[in-house]
Short mmCIF file of C-alpha atoms in Angstrom, two decimals:
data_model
loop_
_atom_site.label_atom_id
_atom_site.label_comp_id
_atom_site.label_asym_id
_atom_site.label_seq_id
_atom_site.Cartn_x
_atom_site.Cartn_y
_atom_site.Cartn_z
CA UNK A 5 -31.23 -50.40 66.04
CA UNK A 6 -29.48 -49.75 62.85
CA UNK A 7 -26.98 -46.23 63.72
CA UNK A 8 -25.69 -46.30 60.44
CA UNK A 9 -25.02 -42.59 59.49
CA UNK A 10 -27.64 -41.38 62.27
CA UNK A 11 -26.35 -38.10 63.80
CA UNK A 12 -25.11 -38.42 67.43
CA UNK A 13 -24.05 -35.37 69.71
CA UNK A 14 -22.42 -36.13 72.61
CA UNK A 15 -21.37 -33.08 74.59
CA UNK A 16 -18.25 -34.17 77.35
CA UNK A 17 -16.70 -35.99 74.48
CA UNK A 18 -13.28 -35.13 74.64
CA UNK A 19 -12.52 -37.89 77.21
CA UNK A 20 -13.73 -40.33 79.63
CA UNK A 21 -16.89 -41.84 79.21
CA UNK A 22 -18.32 -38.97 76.68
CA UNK A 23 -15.58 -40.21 74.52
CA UNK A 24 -16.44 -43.62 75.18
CA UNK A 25 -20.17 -43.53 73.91
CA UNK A 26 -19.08 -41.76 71.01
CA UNK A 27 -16.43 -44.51 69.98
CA UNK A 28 -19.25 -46.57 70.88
CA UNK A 29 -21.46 -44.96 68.49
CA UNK A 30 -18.80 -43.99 65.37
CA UNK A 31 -18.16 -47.60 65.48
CA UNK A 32 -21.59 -48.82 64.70
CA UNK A 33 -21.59 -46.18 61.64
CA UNK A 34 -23.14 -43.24 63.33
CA UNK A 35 -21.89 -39.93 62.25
CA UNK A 36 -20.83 -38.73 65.87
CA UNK A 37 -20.37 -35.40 66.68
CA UNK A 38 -18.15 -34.25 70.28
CA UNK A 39 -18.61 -31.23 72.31
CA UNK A 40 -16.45 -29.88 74.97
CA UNK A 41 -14.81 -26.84 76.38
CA UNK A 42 -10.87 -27.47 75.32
CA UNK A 43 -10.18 -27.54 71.72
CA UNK A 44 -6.95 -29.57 71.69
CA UNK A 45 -8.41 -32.70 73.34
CA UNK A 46 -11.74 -32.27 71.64
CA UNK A 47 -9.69 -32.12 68.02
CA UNK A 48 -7.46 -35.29 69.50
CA UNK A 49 -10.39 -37.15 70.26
CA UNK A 50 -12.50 -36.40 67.37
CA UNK A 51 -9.52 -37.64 64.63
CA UNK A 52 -9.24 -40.45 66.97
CA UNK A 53 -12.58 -41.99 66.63
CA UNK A 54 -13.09 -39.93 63.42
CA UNK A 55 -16.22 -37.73 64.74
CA UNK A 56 -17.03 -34.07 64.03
CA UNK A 57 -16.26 -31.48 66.83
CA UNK A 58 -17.16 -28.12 68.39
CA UNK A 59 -15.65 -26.34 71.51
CA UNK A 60 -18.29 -25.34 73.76
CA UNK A 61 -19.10 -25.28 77.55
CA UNK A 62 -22.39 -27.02 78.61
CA UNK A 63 -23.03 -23.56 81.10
CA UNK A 64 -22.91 -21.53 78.21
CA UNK A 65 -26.29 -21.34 76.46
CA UNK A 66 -25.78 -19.28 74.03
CA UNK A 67 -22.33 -21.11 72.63
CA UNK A 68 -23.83 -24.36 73.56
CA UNK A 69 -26.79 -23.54 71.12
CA UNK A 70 -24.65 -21.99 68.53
CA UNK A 71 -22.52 -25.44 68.52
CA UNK A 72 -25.01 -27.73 67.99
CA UNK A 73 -26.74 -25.96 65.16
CA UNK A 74 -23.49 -25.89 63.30
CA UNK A 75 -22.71 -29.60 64.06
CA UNK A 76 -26.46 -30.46 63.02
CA UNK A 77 -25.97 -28.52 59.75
CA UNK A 78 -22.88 -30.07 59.17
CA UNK A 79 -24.31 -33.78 59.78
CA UNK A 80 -28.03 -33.80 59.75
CA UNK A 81 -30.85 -33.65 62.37
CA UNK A 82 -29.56 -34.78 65.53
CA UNK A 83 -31.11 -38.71 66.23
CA UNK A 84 -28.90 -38.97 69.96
CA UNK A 85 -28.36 -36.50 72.45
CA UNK A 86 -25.80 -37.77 74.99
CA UNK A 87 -25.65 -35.51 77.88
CA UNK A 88 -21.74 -37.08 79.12
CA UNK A 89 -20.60 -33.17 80.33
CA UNK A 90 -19.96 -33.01 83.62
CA UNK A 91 -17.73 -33.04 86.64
CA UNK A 92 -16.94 -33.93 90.21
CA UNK A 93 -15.68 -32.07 92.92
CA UNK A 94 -15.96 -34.04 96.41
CA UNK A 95 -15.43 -33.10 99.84
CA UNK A 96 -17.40 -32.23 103.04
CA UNK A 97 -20.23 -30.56 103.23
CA UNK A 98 -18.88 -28.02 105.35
CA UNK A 99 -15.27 -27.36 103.32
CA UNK A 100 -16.36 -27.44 99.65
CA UNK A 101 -16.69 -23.97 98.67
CA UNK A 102 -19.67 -22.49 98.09
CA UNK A 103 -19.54 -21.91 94.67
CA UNK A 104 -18.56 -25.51 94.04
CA UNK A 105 -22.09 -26.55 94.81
CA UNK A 106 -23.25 -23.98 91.30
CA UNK A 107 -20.21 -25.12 89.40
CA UNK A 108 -21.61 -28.27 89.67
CA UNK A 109 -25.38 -27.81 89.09
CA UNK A 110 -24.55 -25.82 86.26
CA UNK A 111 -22.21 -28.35 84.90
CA UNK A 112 -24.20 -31.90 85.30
CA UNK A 113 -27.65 -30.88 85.60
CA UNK A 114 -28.17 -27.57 83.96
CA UNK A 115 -25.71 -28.57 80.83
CA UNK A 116 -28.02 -31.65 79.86
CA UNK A 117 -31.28 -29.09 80.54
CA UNK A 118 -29.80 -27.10 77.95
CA UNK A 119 -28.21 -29.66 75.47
CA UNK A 120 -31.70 -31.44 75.52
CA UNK A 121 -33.74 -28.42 74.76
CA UNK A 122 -31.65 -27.56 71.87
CA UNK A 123 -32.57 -30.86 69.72
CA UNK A 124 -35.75 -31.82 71.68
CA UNK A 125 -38.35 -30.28 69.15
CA UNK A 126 -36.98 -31.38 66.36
CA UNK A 127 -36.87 -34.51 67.54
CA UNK A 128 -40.57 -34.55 68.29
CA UNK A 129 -41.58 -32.48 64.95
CA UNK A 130 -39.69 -35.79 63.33
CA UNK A 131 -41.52 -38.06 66.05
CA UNK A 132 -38.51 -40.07 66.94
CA UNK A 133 -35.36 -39.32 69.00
CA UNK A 134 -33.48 -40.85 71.73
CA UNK A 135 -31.72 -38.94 74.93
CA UNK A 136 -29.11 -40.60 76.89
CA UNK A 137 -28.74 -38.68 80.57
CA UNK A 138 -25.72 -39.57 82.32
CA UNK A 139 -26.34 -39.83 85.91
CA UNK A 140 -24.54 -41.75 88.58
CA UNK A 141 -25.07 -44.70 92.03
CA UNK A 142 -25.00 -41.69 94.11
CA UNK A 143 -28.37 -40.37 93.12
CA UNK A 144 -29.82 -42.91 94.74
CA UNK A 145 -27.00 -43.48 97.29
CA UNK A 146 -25.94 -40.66 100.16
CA UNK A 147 -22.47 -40.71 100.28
CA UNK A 148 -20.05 -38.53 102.31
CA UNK A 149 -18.43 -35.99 100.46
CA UNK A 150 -20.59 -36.18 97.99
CA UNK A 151 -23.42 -33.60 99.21
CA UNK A 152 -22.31 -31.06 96.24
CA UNK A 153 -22.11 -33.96 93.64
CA UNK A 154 -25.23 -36.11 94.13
CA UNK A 155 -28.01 -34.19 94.46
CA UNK A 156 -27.01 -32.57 90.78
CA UNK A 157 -26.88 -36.58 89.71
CA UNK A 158 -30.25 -37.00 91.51
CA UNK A 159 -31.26 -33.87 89.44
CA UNK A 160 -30.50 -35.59 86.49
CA UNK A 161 -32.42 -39.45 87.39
CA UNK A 162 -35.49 -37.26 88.22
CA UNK A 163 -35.19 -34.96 84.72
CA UNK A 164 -34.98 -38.36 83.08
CA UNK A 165 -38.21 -39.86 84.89
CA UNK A 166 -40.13 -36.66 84.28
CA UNK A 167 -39.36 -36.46 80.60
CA UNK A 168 -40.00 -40.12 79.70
CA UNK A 169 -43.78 -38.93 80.39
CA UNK A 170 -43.68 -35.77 77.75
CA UNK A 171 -41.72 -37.17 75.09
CA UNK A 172 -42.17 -40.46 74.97
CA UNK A 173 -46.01 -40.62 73.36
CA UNK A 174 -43.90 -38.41 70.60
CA UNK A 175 -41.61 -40.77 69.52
CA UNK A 176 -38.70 -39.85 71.68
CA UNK A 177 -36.71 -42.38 74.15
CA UNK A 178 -35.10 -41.22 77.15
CA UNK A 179 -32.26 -43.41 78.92
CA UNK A 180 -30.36 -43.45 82.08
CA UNK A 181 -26.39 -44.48 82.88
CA UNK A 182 -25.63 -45.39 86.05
CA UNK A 183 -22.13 -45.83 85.84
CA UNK A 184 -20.14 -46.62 89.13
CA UNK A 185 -16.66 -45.34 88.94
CA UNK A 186 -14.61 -45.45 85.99
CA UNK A 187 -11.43 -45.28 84.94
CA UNK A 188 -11.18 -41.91 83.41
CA UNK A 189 -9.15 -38.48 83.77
CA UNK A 190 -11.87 -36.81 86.06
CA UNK A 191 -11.80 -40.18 88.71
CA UNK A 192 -7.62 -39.04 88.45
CA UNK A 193 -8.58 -35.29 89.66
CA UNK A 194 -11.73 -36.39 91.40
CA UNK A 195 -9.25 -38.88 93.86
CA UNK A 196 -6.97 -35.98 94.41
CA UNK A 197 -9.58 -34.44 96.92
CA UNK A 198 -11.62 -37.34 97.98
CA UNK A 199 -11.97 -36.97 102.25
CA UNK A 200 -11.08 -40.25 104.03
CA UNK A 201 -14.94 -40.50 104.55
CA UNK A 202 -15.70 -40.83 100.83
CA UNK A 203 -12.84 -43.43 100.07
CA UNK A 204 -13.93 -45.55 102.96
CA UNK A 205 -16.99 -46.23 100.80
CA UNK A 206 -15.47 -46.26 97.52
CA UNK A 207 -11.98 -47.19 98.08
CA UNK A 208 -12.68 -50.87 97.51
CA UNK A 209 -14.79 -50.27 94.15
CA UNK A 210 -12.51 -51.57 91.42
CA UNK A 211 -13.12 -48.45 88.27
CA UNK A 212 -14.45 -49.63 84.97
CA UNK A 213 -12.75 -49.33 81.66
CA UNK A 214 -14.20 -46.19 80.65
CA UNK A 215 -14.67 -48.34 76.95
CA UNK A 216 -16.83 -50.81 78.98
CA UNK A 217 -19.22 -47.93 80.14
CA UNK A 218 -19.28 -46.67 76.62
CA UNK A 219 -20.66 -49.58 74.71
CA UNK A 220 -23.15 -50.42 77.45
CA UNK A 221 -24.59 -47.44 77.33
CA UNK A 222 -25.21 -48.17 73.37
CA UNK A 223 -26.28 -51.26 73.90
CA UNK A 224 -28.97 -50.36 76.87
CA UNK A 225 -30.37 -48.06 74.37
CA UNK A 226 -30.23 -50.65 71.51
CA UNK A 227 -31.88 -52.60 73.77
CA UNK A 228 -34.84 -50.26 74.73
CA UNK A 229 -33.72 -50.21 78.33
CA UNK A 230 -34.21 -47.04 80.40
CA UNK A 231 -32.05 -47.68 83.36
CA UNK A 232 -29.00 -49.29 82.15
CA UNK A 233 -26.63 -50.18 84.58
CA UNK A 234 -22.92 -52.19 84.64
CA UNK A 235 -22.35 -53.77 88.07
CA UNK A 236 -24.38 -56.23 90.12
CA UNK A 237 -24.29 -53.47 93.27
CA UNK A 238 -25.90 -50.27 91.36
CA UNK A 239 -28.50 -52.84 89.50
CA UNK A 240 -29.64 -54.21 92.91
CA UNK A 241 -30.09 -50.69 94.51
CA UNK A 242 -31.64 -49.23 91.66
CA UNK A 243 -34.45 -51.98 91.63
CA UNK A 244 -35.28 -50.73 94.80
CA UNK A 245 -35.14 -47.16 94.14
CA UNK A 246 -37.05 -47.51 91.00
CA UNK A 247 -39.93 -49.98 93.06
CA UNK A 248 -42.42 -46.61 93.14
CA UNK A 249 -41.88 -45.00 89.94
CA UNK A 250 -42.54 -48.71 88.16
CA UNK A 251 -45.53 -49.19 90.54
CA UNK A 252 -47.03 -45.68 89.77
CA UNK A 253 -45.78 -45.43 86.28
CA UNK A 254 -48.92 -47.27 84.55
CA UNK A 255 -51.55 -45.14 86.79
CA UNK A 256 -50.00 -42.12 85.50
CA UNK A 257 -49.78 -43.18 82.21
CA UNK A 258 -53.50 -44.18 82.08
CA UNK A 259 -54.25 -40.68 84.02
CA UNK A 260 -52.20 -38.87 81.43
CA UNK A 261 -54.28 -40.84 78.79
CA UNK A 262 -57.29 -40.28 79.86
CA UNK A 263 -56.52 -35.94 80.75
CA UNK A 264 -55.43 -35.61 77.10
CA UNK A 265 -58.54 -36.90 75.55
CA UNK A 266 -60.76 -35.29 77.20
CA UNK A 267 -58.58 -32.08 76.82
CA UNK A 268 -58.83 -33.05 72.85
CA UNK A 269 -62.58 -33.75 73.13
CA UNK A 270 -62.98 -30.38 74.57
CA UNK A 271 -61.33 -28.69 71.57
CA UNK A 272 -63.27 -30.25 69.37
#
């Protein structure tokens, strides 16, 4: 694929692996645009890689939607959306607060709903377009102290199965990232208030440069890939949990198929 001054909004892109795929991207000539909620690190960021900015939190719709129309009027229709917003707060089931278990949902699942909708039909009205969900091992993996955290990255897996179906006879392309950790600010503050439970199981998991996760995730989509993956461990599990979606995938596809014709036969 040739990015060369194609628009790219990632939202999470003051740091970590949002900041990552953006390098990724600005590097390969895209005209990259970053969202997030602090201004200073967003403006740091964005004259670091040289990409466009606007502060705004993924759980606000309204700001959310007002940011990317500026950004897109500033740099053209977007051609990525890179859903990278998001955040981690682990701990037991029965000692995270309550509200942590919204924050969260709101945050990682809800803030990609929202980002996608924005750009989604113009994407289609243009009949190409390529999302890029960022999702993580534990939606496929239970994991102590992770029972606030997972299910929203389980949330996001299943919003990219579903839409694959929708948008995909449109033009649009819808990718996964499954990174395991990486070596980012949020792992720093996500470690802080990990229970002994949830280190016993990652404790030995050596992070990834967060630069590494970045251009893989460019290169999955350059590559037409819609699980893309970094480490031996997450690509062997995910094999497994993708065994019924890739054996049911081509009966609903031919089911789909054969609904829509008929549906257009009926019109007509």
């Amino acid at each position: 694929m040739n990015w060369t001054d194609k628009h790219v909004i990632v939202t999470g892109g003051s740091e970590g692996i949002g900041a990552a795929v953006a390098n990724a991207f600005a590097q390969r000539g895209a005209r990259a645009s970053i969202i997030a909620r602090r201004e200073a690190p967003l403006r740091a960021t964005a004259e670091r890689i040289g990409a466009d900015w606007c502060a705004a939190d993924v759980t606000d719709r309204p700001g959310l939607a007002s940011a990317i129309k500026e950004l897109e009027q500033r740099n053209g229709a977007c051609a990525v959306i890179a859903c990278c917003a998001g955040l981690t707060l682990p701990g037991l089931f029965l000692d995270v607060d309550g509200d942590e278990f919204g924050i969260q949902s709101d945050a990682n699942y809800l803030g990609s709903v929202h980002a996608i909708r924005c750009v989604l039909p113009g994407m289609v009205e243009r009949g190409s377009g390529h999302i890029l969900l960022l999702s993580s091992t534990a939606a496929f993996l239970g994991i102590p102290g992770y029972s606030s955290y997972g299910p929203t990255k389980a949330s996001v897996r299943q919003l990219g199965l579903c839409l694959r179906y929708e948008v995909e006879p449109a033009g649009v392309t819808v990718s996964v990232l499954y990174p395991a950790d990486t070596d980012t600010p949020g792992l720093a503050r996500e470690n802080l208030r990990k229970p002994v439970e949830t280190k016993a199981i990652t404790g030995s998991i050596k992070p990834m440069p967060a630069d590494k996760v970045g251009d893989a995730a460019v290169r999955g989509l350059e590559r037409g890939r819609h699980h893309i993956t970094m480490d031996p461990l997450t690509t062997f599990f995910l094999r497994w949990a993708n065994l019924p979606e890739d054996l049911s995938r081509p009966f609903f596809r031919r089911s789909i198929s054969r609904a829509r014709r008929r549906a257009h036969q009926e019109l007509t």
